[in-house]
Amino acid sequence: MTAFSWSAVASDGAARAGVLRTAHGEVETPVFMPVGTAATVKAMTADAVRSTGARIVLGNTYHLMLRPGAERVAALGGLHRFMDWPGPILTDSGGFQVMSLGKLRTLDEEGVTFRSHLDGTQYRLTPERSVRIQHLLDSTVTMVLDECTAFPATHAEAESSMVLSMRWAGRCRAAFCAREGYALFGIVQGGVFADLRERSCAALTDIGFDGYAIGGLAVGEGQAAMFETLEATVPHLPARRPRYLMGVGTPDDLLGGVARGVDMFDCVMPTRAGRTGRAYTSRGVLNMRNARHAEDAGPVDAACGCVACARHSRAYLHHLFRCDEMLGPMLLTLHNLTYYQALMRGMRAAILEGSLAEFSSSVRAGWTA
Ligand SMILES: [Zn+2]
């Protein structure tokens, strides 16, 4: 059995290239994790996800606890077998979705009570229950349950929310059943306030986690404030543990995050955009529904080797989206995830060569060419 670990292979400024070792295989970092909300990366077979270069995916506790239920997934052999993904899976705690339910949920010291958005059934999520659900799912990386601080928040609001999340982080650590190759990550909160972020890092490192996530960003504060908050947070995290920026982001956010010392990312952007006809490419974002692609025999992205680009034209993708054919979202999701994975591999290679800044400026120049 392999112990869970992350080790650096090279660094370039604050950026790191490394390797995550888990019970379900190794993953090179920096890494982007496609989001497999309901035990599926939407519009993609597991083989298609692998073909993009992805080696770790994310699952959503909130959705899976409602349907099909964590106990049922466990009875069917766990999430890896259920969705045919033998590689590592990271699950969120359910907190983000539950906090987004607004009037459908009530928060107290012990946990959060909420009604399902599907049928109104009442559920209770506590730090202990969230960790238990993720155990039943057989998640490789379990995330602590936290309160996602609203944005904007005053310093006092962000402080009391962060302090509650730190108490919950301690309860998650106590409830977590350690297994070889499995991990529990803490989540730094504190809004956009540098002093709160520093206190949150200290509280989490006191408890001790296998990795550290930075939560509560990409919630409306804007890229400049997000980068500033990262710069105020990352130096206070242990150097030998992986760092995960939750819910981020655009390709430009990924370049900025890696340059500031982040190792792991997840976001619905490439998959969601793929379903609505938006393509991330080496020449910027394209809308395949746009009439200017109707007679274009060229590929979505000449620099991409995915099936959508190697075998099909922009005109074909345009046609599929105009006709609402399901192959359109399938091909464009495949392309977007392939683009994201290639971007991460490019950054890793550049870190190994000590040329991340040059790599990032040439990628950004391509978007505006
Ligand atoms: Zn492609």
Tab-separated table of C-alpha atoms and ligand atoms in Angstrom:
chain	number	residue	atom	x	y	z
A	1	MET	CA	0.000	0.000	0.000
A	2	THR	CA	1.082	3.536	-0.700
A	3	ALA	CA	1.001	6.210	1.955
A	4	PHE	CA	-0.653	9.437	0.834
A	5	SER	CA	2.014	12.017	0.084
A	6	TRP	CA	2.950	14.937	-2.080
A	7	SER	CA	6.527	15.728	-2.957
A	8	ALA	CA	8.071	18.493	-5.003
A	9	VAL	CA	10.044	17.668	-8.136
A	10	ALA	CA	10.959	21.234	-9.049
A	11	SER	CA	10.024	24.803	-8.261
A	12	ASP	CA	10.102	28.077	-10.163
A	13	GLY	CA	9.522	31.101	-7.953
A	14	ALA	CA	6.488	30.204	-5.813
A	15	ALA	CA	5.288	27.634	-8.400
A	16	ARG	CA	5.848	23.949	-7.746
A	17	ALA	CA	5.849	20.784	-9.847
A	18	GLY	CA	5.261	17.649	-7.820
A	19	VAL	CA	3.736	14.206	-7.516
A	20	LEU	CA	0.728	13.172	-5.423
A	21	ARG	CA	0.822	9.541	-4.319
A	22	THR	CA	-2.466	7.945	-3.298
A	23	ALA	CA	-4.134	4.574	-2.759
A	24	HIS	CA	-5.585	4.951	-6.255
A	25	GLY	CA	-2.450	5.952	-8.137
A	26	GLU	CA	-0.107	8.859	-8.725
A	27	VAL	CA	-0.970	12.289	-10.071
A	28	GLU	CA	1.471	14.868	-11.385
A	29	THR	CA	0.917	18.420	-10.151
A	30	PRO	CA	-0.034	21.136	-10.840
A	31	VAL	CA	-3.272	19.369	-11.696
A	32	PHE	CA	-6.759	20.276	-12.866
A	33	MET	CA	-9.583	18.017	-11.644
A	34	PRO	CA	-12.678	17.767	-13.868
A	35	VAL	CA	-15.922	17.969	-11.896
A	36	GLY	CA	-17.963	14.747	-11.860
A	37	THR	CA	-20.926	16.103	-9.927
A	38	ALA	CA	-23.302	13.130	-9.908
A	39	ALA	CA	-20.740	10.328	-10.400
A	40	THR	CA	-20.229	11.429	-13.998
A	41	VAL	CA	-18.283	14.155	-15.748
A	42	LYS	CA	-21.279	15.401	-17.724
A	43	ALA	CA	-21.395	14.275	-21.382
A	44	MET	CA	-18.243	12.137	-20.999
A	45	THR	CA	-17.548	8.421	-20.662
A	46	ALA	CA	-14.842	7.578	-18.120
A	47	ASP	CA	-12.565	6.564	-21.029
A	48	ALA	CA	-13.142	9.933	-22.689
A	49	VAL	CA	-12.192	11.700	-19.442
A	50	ARG	CA	-8.992	9.645	-19.249
A	51	SER	CA	-8.218	10.420	-22.909
A	52	THR	CA	-8.013	14.144	-22.039
A	53	GLY	CA	-5.093	13.361	-19.699
A	54	ALA	CA	-7.146	13.776	-16.490
A	55	ARG	CA	-5.936	11.529	-13.674
A	56	ILE	CA	-8.095	12.681	-10.742
A	57	VAL	CA	-11.744	13.763	-10.730
A	58	LEU	CA	-14.026	15.452	-8.239
A	59	GLY	CA	-17.368	14.180	-6.920
A	60	ASN	CA	-20.043	16.209	-5.097
A	61	THR	CA	-21.164	14.933	-1.704
A	62	TYR	CA	-24.368	17.000	-1.727
A	63	HIS	CA	-25.637	15.512	-4.994
A	64	LEU	CA	-24.503	11.955	-4.217
A	65	MET	CA	-26.008	11.936	-0.694
A	66	LEU	CA	-29.397	12.835	-2.212
A	67	ARG	CA	-29.127	10.535	-5.236
A	68	PRO	CA	-28.298	7.647	-5.202
A	69	GLY	CA	-27.315	7.952	-1.493
A	70	ALA	CA	-23.915	7.249	0.078
A	71	GLU	CA	-24.995	3.905	1.601
A	72	ARG	CA	-26.141	2.689	-1.804
A	73	VAL	CA	-22.847	3.707	-3.469
A	74	ALA	CA	-20.992	1.864	-0.680
A	75	ALA	CA	-23.129	-1.268	-1.188
A	76	LEU	CA	-22.279	-1.132	-4.905
A	77	GLY	CA	-18.541	-1.144	-4.200
A	78	GLY	CA	-17.797	2.566	-3.804
A	79	LEU	CA	-17.633	5.505	-6.184
A	80	HIS	CA	-14.570	4.261	-8.098
A	81	ARG	CA	-16.348	1.109	-9.206
A	82	PHE	CA	-19.756	2.793	-9.546
A	83	MET	CA	-18.472	5.357	-12.084
A	84	ASP	CA	-15.628	3.240	-13.545
A	85	TRP	CA	-12.909	5.603	-12.308
A	86	PRO	CA	-10.183	3.521	-10.616
A	87	GLY	CA	-7.976	6.602	-10.232
A	88	PRO	CA	-8.062	9.068	-7.336
A	89	ILE	CA	-11.344	10.841	-6.541
A	90	LEU	CA	-11.639	13.968	-4.397
A	91	THR	CA	-15.051	14.714	-2.913
A	92	ASP	CA	-16.189	18.057	-1.579
A	93	SER	CA	-17.917	18.141	1.809
A	94	GLY	CA	-21.357	19.151	0.583
A	95	GLY	CA	-20.980	22.464	2.388
A	96	PHE	CA	-20.726	24.704	-0.657
A	97	GLN	CA	-23.947	23.440	-2.250
A	98	VAL	CA	-25.831	23.390	1.067
A	99	MET	CA	-24.785	26.956	1.925
A	100	SER	CA	-25.986	28.003	-1.559
A	101	LEU	CA	-29.500	26.738	-0.761
A	102	GLY	CA	-30.312	30.035	1.004
A	103	LYS	CA	-33.727	29.823	2.685
A	104	LEU	CA	-33.762	26.026	2.372
A	105	ARG	CA	-31.087	25.694	5.088
A	106	THR	CA	-30.434	26.676	8.707
A	107	LEU	CA	-27.011	26.747	10.267
A	108	ASP	CA	-26.144	26.120	13.939
A	109	GLU	CA	-23.018	25.288	15.909
A	110	GLU	CA	-23.461	21.546	15.383
A	111	GLY	CA	-24.117	21.561	11.642
A	112	VAL	CA	-26.602	22.516	8.966
A	113	THR	CA	-30.169	21.369	8.334
A	114	PHE	CA	-31.485	21.665	4.819
A	115	ARG	CA	-34.234	20.598	2.463
A	116	SER	CA	-33.361	18.777	-0.748
A	117	HIS	CA	-33.780	20.949	-3.841
A	118	LEU	CA	-35.254	17.819	-5.493
A	119	ASP	CA	-38.209	16.874	-3.268
A	120	GLY	CA	-38.014	18.974	-0.085
A	121	THR	CA	-36.903	16.056	2.122
A	122	GLN	CA	-35.094	17.322	5.241
A	123	TYR	CA	-31.445	16.351	5.753
A	124	ARG	CA	-28.870	17.100	8.436
A	125	LEU	CA	-25.202	17.584	7.591
A	126	THR	CA	-22.642	17.776	10.396
A	127	PRO	CA	-18.847	17.604	10.167
A	128	GLU	CA	-19.051	13.969	11.332
A	129	ARG	CA	-21.786	13.024	8.839
A	130	SER	CA	-19.969	14.683	5.932
A	131	VAL	CA	-16.776	12.753	6.701
A	132	ARG	CA	-18.815	9.540	7.088
A	133	ILE	CA	-20.539	10.056	3.711
A	134	GLN	CA	-17.194	10.623	1.993
A	135	HIS	CA	-15.881	7.449	3.662
A	136	LEU	CA	-18.886	5.497	2.335
A	137	LEU	CA	-18.225	6.909	-1.142
A	138	ASP	CA	-14.615	5.635	-0.758
A	139	SER	CA	-13.265	9.070	-1.595
A	140	THR	CA	-9.463	9.204	-1.950
A	141	VAL	CA	-9.376	12.794	-0.704
A	142	THR	CA	-12.011	13.843	1.838
A	143	MET	CA	-12.688	17.548	2.371
A	144	VAL	CA	-13.668	18.984	5.753
A	145	LEU	CA	-17.129	20.508	6.123
A	146	ASP	CA	-16.807	24.277	6.343
A	147	GLU	CA	-19.043	27.291	6.198
A	148	CYS	CA	-18.489	29.079	2.911
A	149	THR	CA	-18.359	32.707	3.992
A	150	ALA	CA	-20.731	34.890	1.972
A	151	PHE	CA	-19.267	37.625	-0.239
A	152	PRO	CA	-19.206	40.452	0.484
A	153	ALA	CA	-18.754	39.997	4.250
A	154	THR	CA	-17.545	42.422	6.918
A	155	HIS	CA	-14.378	41.556	8.843
A	156	ALA	CA	-16.504	40.538	11.854
A	157	GLU	CA	-18.757	38.288	9.747
A	158	ALA	CA	-15.804	36.666	7.979
A	159	GLU	CA	-14.096	36.152	11.354
A	160	SER	CA	-16.976	34.390	13.107
A	161	SER	CA	-17.605	32.254	10.001
A	162	MET	CA	-13.913	31.290	9.765
A	163	VAL	CA	-13.715	30.454	13.482
A	164	LEU	CA	-16.759	28.175	13.166
A	165	SER	CA	-15.143	26.459	10.155
A	166	MET	CA	-11.987	25.872	12.211
A	167	ARG	CA	-14.019	24.222	15.008
A	168	TRP	CA	-15.677	22.028	12.372
A	169	ALA	CA	-12.266	21.223	10.857
A	170	GLY	CA	-11.153	19.824	14.238
A	171	ARG	CA	-14.320	17.694	14.454
A	172	CYS	CA	-13.716	16.390	10.896
A	173	ARG	CA	-10.143	15.438	11.818
A	174	ALA	CA	-11.429	13.522	14.860
A	175	ALA	CA	-14.132	11.756	12.810
A	176	PHE	CA	-11.866	10.845	9.890
A	177	CYS	CA	-11.015	7.168	9.685
A	178	ALA	CA	-7.388	7.093	8.469
A	179	ARG	CA	-6.581	4.547	5.780
A	180	GLU	CA	-3.298	4.034	3.898
A	181	GLY	CA	-3.215	6.219	0.788
A	182	TYR	CA	-6.322	8.227	1.716
A	183	ALA	CA	-6.267	11.880	2.758
A	184	LEU	CA	-8.192	14.539	4.629
A	185	PHE	CA	-7.765	18.158	3.525
A	186	GLY	CA	-8.487	21.223	5.659
A	187	ILE	CA	-9.947	24.380	4.103
A	188	VAL	CA	-8.608	27.884	4.774
A	189	GLN	CA	-11.346	30.524	5.096
A	190	GLY	CA	-11.304	34.192	6.101
A	191	GLY	CA	-12.764	36.044	3.123
A	192	VAL	CA	-10.445	38.614	1.548
A	193	PHE	CA	-8.884	39.547	4.926
A	194	ALA	CA	-5.174	38.710	5.139
A	195	ASP	CA	-5.118	38.560	8.976
A	196	LEU	CA	-8.023	36.091	9.034
A	197	ARG	CA	-6.446	33.933	6.332
A	198	GLU	CA	-3.215	33.802	8.356
A	199	ARG	CA	-5.115	32.814	11.523
A	200	SER	CA	-7.036	30.162	9.578
A	201	CYS	CA	-3.777	28.672	8.220
A	202	ALA	CA	-2.364	28.535	11.763
A	203	ALA	CA	-5.506	26.882	13.150
A	204	LEU	CA	-5.508	24.229	10.414
A	205	THR	CA	-1.800	23.448	10.631
A	206	ASP	CA	-2.212	23.064	14.415
A	207	ILE	CA	-4.840	20.382	13.767
A	208	GLY	CA	-2.713	18.855	10.984
A	209	PHE	CA	-4.020	17.789	7.563
A	210	ASP	CA	-2.704	15.827	4.583
A	211	GLY	CA	-3.353	18.803	2.304
A	212	TYR	CA	-4.698	22.346	2.515
A	213	ALA	CA	-7.423	23.861	0.392
A	214	ILE	CA	-8.082	27.553	-0.039
A	215	GLY	CA	-11.839	28.077	0.028
A	216	GLY	CA	-14.171	31.038	-0.218
A	217	LEU	CA	-12.558	32.501	-3.347
A	218	ALA	CA	-13.943	32.946	-6.896
A	219	VAL	CA	-17.220	33.977	-5.264
A	220	GLY	CA	-17.421	37.481	-6.720
A	221	GLU	CA	-14.333	39.201	-5.298
A	222	GLY	CA	-12.649	39.405	-8.725
A	223	GLN	CA	-9.327	38.057	-9.960
A	224	ALA	CA	-7.114	40.794	-8.451
A	225	ALA	CA	-8.544	40.280	-4.935
A	226	MET	CA	-8.323	36.504	-5.368
A	227	PHE	CA	-4.627	36.698	-6.307
A	228	GLU	CA	-3.952	39.119	-3.418
A	229	THR	CA	-5.660	36.732	-0.998
A	230	LEU	CA	-3.614	33.815	-2.371
A	231	GLU	CA	-0.420	35.790	-1.793
A	232	ALA	CA	-1.540	36.435	1.791
A	233	THR	CA	-2.392	32.763	2.357
A	234	VAL	CA	0.046	30.432	0.594
A	235	PRO	CA	3.195	31.503	2.543
A	236	HIS	CA	1.442	30.399	5.774
A	237	LEU	CA	0.774	26.855	4.527
A	238	PRO	CA	3.207	23.953	5.087
A	239	ALA	CA	5.610	23.663	2.129
A	240	ARG	CA	5.457	19.865	2.036
A	241	ARG	CA	1.698	19.515	1.656
A	242	PRO	CA	-0.419	19.940	-1.480
A	243	ARG	CA	-2.412	23.166	-1.872
A	244	TYR	CA	-5.792	23.170	-3.566
A	245	LEU	CA	-7.638	26.276	-4.787
A	246	MET	CA	-11.316	25.303	-4.781
A	247	GLY	CA	-13.667	26.123	-7.656
A	248	VAL	CA	-11.084	27.906	-9.847
A	249	GLY	CA	-11.136	28.770	-12.665
A	250	THR	CA	-10.515	30.291	-16.093
A	251	PRO	CA	-7.285	29.352	-17.909
A	252	ASP	CA	-5.890	32.740	-16.841
A	253	ASP	CA	-6.823	32.011	-13.185
A	254	LEU	CA	-4.917	28.704	-13.459
A	255	LEU	CA	-1.768	30.466	-14.737
A	256	GLY	CA	-2.005	32.975	-11.870
A	257	GLY	CA	-2.793	30.312	-9.261
A	258	VAL	CA	0.119	28.065	-10.210
A	259	ALA	CA	2.499	31.043	-10.246
A	260	ARG	CA	1.381	31.756	-6.641
A	261	GLY	CA	2.096	28.216	-5.408
A	262	VAL	CA	-1.197	26.337	-5.920
A	263	ASP	CA	-0.970	22.643	-6.898
A	264	MET	CA	-4.596	21.565	-7.441
A	265	PHE	CA	-7.692	23.111	-9.034
A	266	ASP	CA	-11.241	22.127	-9.917
A	267	CYS	CA	-13.928	24.021	-11.788
A	268	VAL	CA	-17.111	23.400	-13.770
A	269	MET	CA	-16.051	25.988	-16.372
A	270	PRO	CA	-14.579	23.725	-19.084
A	271	THR	CA	-17.432	21.206	-18.839
A	272	ARG	CA	-20.242	23.763	-18.462
A	273	ALA	CA	-18.840	25.903	-21.307
A	274	GLY	CA	-18.541	22.785	-23.461
A	275	ARG	CA	-22.253	22.110	-23.077
A	276	THR	CA	-23.206	25.645	-24.071
A	277	GLY	CA	-20.977	25.913	-27.154
A	278	ARG	CA	-18.026	27.842	-25.697
A	279	ALA	CA	-14.557	26.565	-26.553
A	280	TYR	CA	-11.354	27.409	-24.659
A	281	THR	CA	-8.548	27.471	-27.210
A	282	SER	CA	-4.946	28.568	-27.653
A	283	ARG	CA	-6.439	31.602	-29.501
A	284	GLY	CA	-8.916	32.530	-26.766
A	285	VAL	CA	-12.582	31.684	-26.208
A	286	LEU	CA	-14.801	30.852	-29.212
A	287	ASN	CA	-18.583	30.589	-29.329
A	288	MET	CA	-19.313	27.710	-31.686
A	289	ARG	CA	-22.907	28.899	-32.125
A	290	ASN	CA	-21.588	32.014	-33.856
A	291	ALA	CA	-22.489	32.153	-37.578
A	292	ARG	CA	-18.900	32.928	-38.533
A	293	HIS	CA	-18.049	29.239	-37.961
A	294	ALA	CA	-20.798	27.953	-40.312
A	295	GLU	CA	-18.490	27.376	-43.287
A	296	ASP	CA	-15.142	27.069	-41.488
A	297	ALA	CA	-13.501	23.772	-42.428
A	298	GLY	CA	-10.654	24.297	-39.942
A	299	PRO	CA	-10.455	22.684	-36.472
A	300	VAL	CA	-11.690	24.307	-33.236
A	301	ASP	CA	-8.041	24.598	-32.163
A	302	ALA	CA	-5.198	23.747	-34.571
A	303	ALA	CA	-2.887	23.281	-31.567
A	304	CYS	CA	-5.119	20.583	-29.983
A	305	GLY	CA	-4.950	16.845	-30.601
A	306	CYS	CA	-8.387	15.833	-29.224
A	307	VAL	CA	-10.868	13.935	-31.404
A	308	ALA	CA	-13.043	17.037	-31.820
A	309	CYS	CA	-10.081	18.946	-33.294
A	310	ALA	CA	-8.335	16.062	-35.108
A	311	ARG	CA	-11.426	14.735	-36.891
A	312	HIS	CA	-14.013	17.518	-37.083
A	313	SER	CA	-14.352	21.068	-38.367
A	314	ARG	CA	-15.610	24.217	-36.681
A	315	ALA	CA	-18.465	24.077	-39.220
A	316	TYR	CA	-19.478	20.613	-37.962
A	317	LEU	CA	-19.391	21.704	-34.290
A	318	HIS	CA	-21.398	24.818	-35.235
A	319	HIS	CA	-23.969	22.620	-37.016
A	320	LEU	CA	-24.282	20.239	-34.025
A	321	PHE	CA	-24.923	23.128	-31.600
A	322	ARG	CA	-27.409	24.821	-33.951
A	323	CYS	CA	-29.348	21.532	-34.147
A	324	ASP	CA	-29.044	20.835	-30.386
A	325	GLU	CA	-27.437	17.474	-31.150
A	326	MET	CA	-25.978	15.842	-28.032
A	327	LEU	CA	-22.691	15.119	-29.831
A	328	GLY	CA	-21.952	18.873	-29.780
A	329	PRO	CA	-21.653	19.086	-25.960
A	330	MET	CA	-19.814	15.749	-25.912
A	331	LEU	CA	-17.165	16.843	-28.419
A	332	LEU	CA	-16.734	20.333	-27.004
A	333	THR	CA	-16.476	19.072	-23.396
A	334	LEU	CA	-13.809	16.645	-24.613
A	335	HIS	CA	-11.994	19.521	-26.284
A	336	ASN	CA	-12.225	21.922	-23.316
A	337	LEU	CA	-10.969	19.320	-20.842
A	338	THR	CA	-8.147	18.388	-23.243
A	339	TYR	CA	-7.224	22.078	-23.471
A	340	TYR	CA	-7.198	22.455	-19.663
A	341	GLN	CA	-5.069	19.306	-19.214
A	342	ALA	CA	-2.602	20.453	-21.894
A	343	LEU	CA	-2.343	23.839	-20.164
A	344	MET	CA	-1.504	22.130	-16.844
A	345	ARG	CA	1.081	19.858	-18.504
A	346	GLY	CA	2.592	22.880	-20.232
A	347	MET	CA	2.911	24.701	-16.904
A	348	ARG	CA	4.475	21.634	-15.272
A	349	ALA	CA	7.057	21.292	-18.071
A	350	ALA	CA	7.828	25.016	-17.802
A	351	ILE	CA	8.331	24.784	-14.008
A	352	LEU	CA	10.763	21.900	-14.585
A	353	GLU	CA	12.686	24.137	-16.991
A	354	GLY	CA	12.425	27.232	-14.793
A	355	SER	CA	10.542	29.114	-17.516
A	356	LEU	CA	6.983	29.449	-16.147
A	357	ALA	CA	6.851	33.235	-16.607
A	358	GLU	CA	7.848	32.949	-20.288
A	359	PHE	CA	5.389	30.091	-20.822
A	360	SER	CA	2.539	32.074	-19.242
A	361	SER	CA	3.219	35.196	-21.294
A	362	SER	CA	3.320	33.214	-24.530
A	363	VAL	CA	0.011	31.465	-23.645
A	364	ARG	CA	-1.600	34.828	-22.809
A	365	ALA	CA	-0.236	36.341	-26.053
A	366	GLY	CA	-1.904	33.499	-27.997
A	367	TRP	CA	-5.328	34.322	-26.473
A	368	THR	CA	-5.211	37.864	-27.825
A	369	ALA	CA	-3.430	37.139	-31.143
B	1	ZN	ZN	-9.460	19.875	-29.190
